Coordinates of C-alpha atoms in Angstrom, one line a residue:
M1 CA -112.7 -90.1 64.0
L2 CA -108.9 -90.1 63.5
S3 CA -106.7 -91.8 65.9
R4 CA -103.4 -90.5 67.1
S5 CA -101.3 -92.8 64.9
D6 CA -103.4 -91.7 61.8
I7 CA -102.7 -88.1 62.5
M8 CA -99.0 -88.9 62.9
K9 CA -99.0 -90.8 59.6
M10 CA -100.6 -87.9 57.8
R11 CA -98.1 -85.5 59.3
M12 CA -95.2 -87.7 58.3
N13 CA -96.6 -88.0 54.7
T14 CA -96.9 -84.2 54.3
I15 CA -93.4 -83.7 55.7
H16 CA -92.1 -86.4 53.3
T17 CA -93.8 -84.9 50.2
S18 CA -92.5 -81.4 51.0
E19 CA -89.0 -82.8 51.5
V20 CA -89.2 -84.6 48.1
H21 CA -90.5 -81.5 46.4
S22 CA -87.7 -79.3 47.9
F23 CA -85.1 -81.9 46.9
C24 CA -86.4 -81.9 43.3
V25 CA -86.2 -78.1 43.2
N26 CA -82.7 -78.2 44.5
L27 CA -81.8 -80.9 42.0
C28 CA -83.0 -78.6 39.2
S29 CA -80.8 -75.7 40.3
S30 CA -77.3 -75.6 39.0
A31 CA -75.9 -74.7 42.5
F32 CA -76.9 -78.2 43.7
Y33 CA -74.6 -79.8 41.1
H34 CA -71.7 -77.5 42.2
H35 CA -72.2 -78.6 45.8
I36 CA -72.2 -82.2 44.9
R37 CA -69.1 -81.8 42.8
Y38 CA -67.2 -80.1 45.7
L39 CA -68.5 -82.7 48.1
I40 CA -67.1 -85.5 46.0
I41 CA -63.8 -83.7 45.6
Y42 CA -63.7 -83.2 49.4
I43 CA -64.6 -86.8 50.1
K44 CA -61.8 -88.0 47.7
Y45 CA -59.3 -85.7 49.4
V46 CA -60.3 -86.9 52.9
A47 CA -60.2 -90.5 51.8
D48 CA -56.7 -90.1 50.3
R49 CA -55.5 -88.4 53.5
L50 CA -56.9 -91.3 55.6
F51 CA -55.3 -94.0 53.4
L52 CA -52.0 -92.1 53.6
S53 CA -52.1 -91.9 57.3
V54 CA -52.8 -95.6 57.6

């Protein structure tokens, strides 16, 4: 018989594997790379603004 913690662990494992799978799928798509590139540009821009204001 499964205890409550065992069920929680199983549920967490299934959630984790599905997240990893979807992340891999996103990584394979070119749109993901575009988002990362824009994100890096945006972070650099914000960092520059912060350093200038200080």
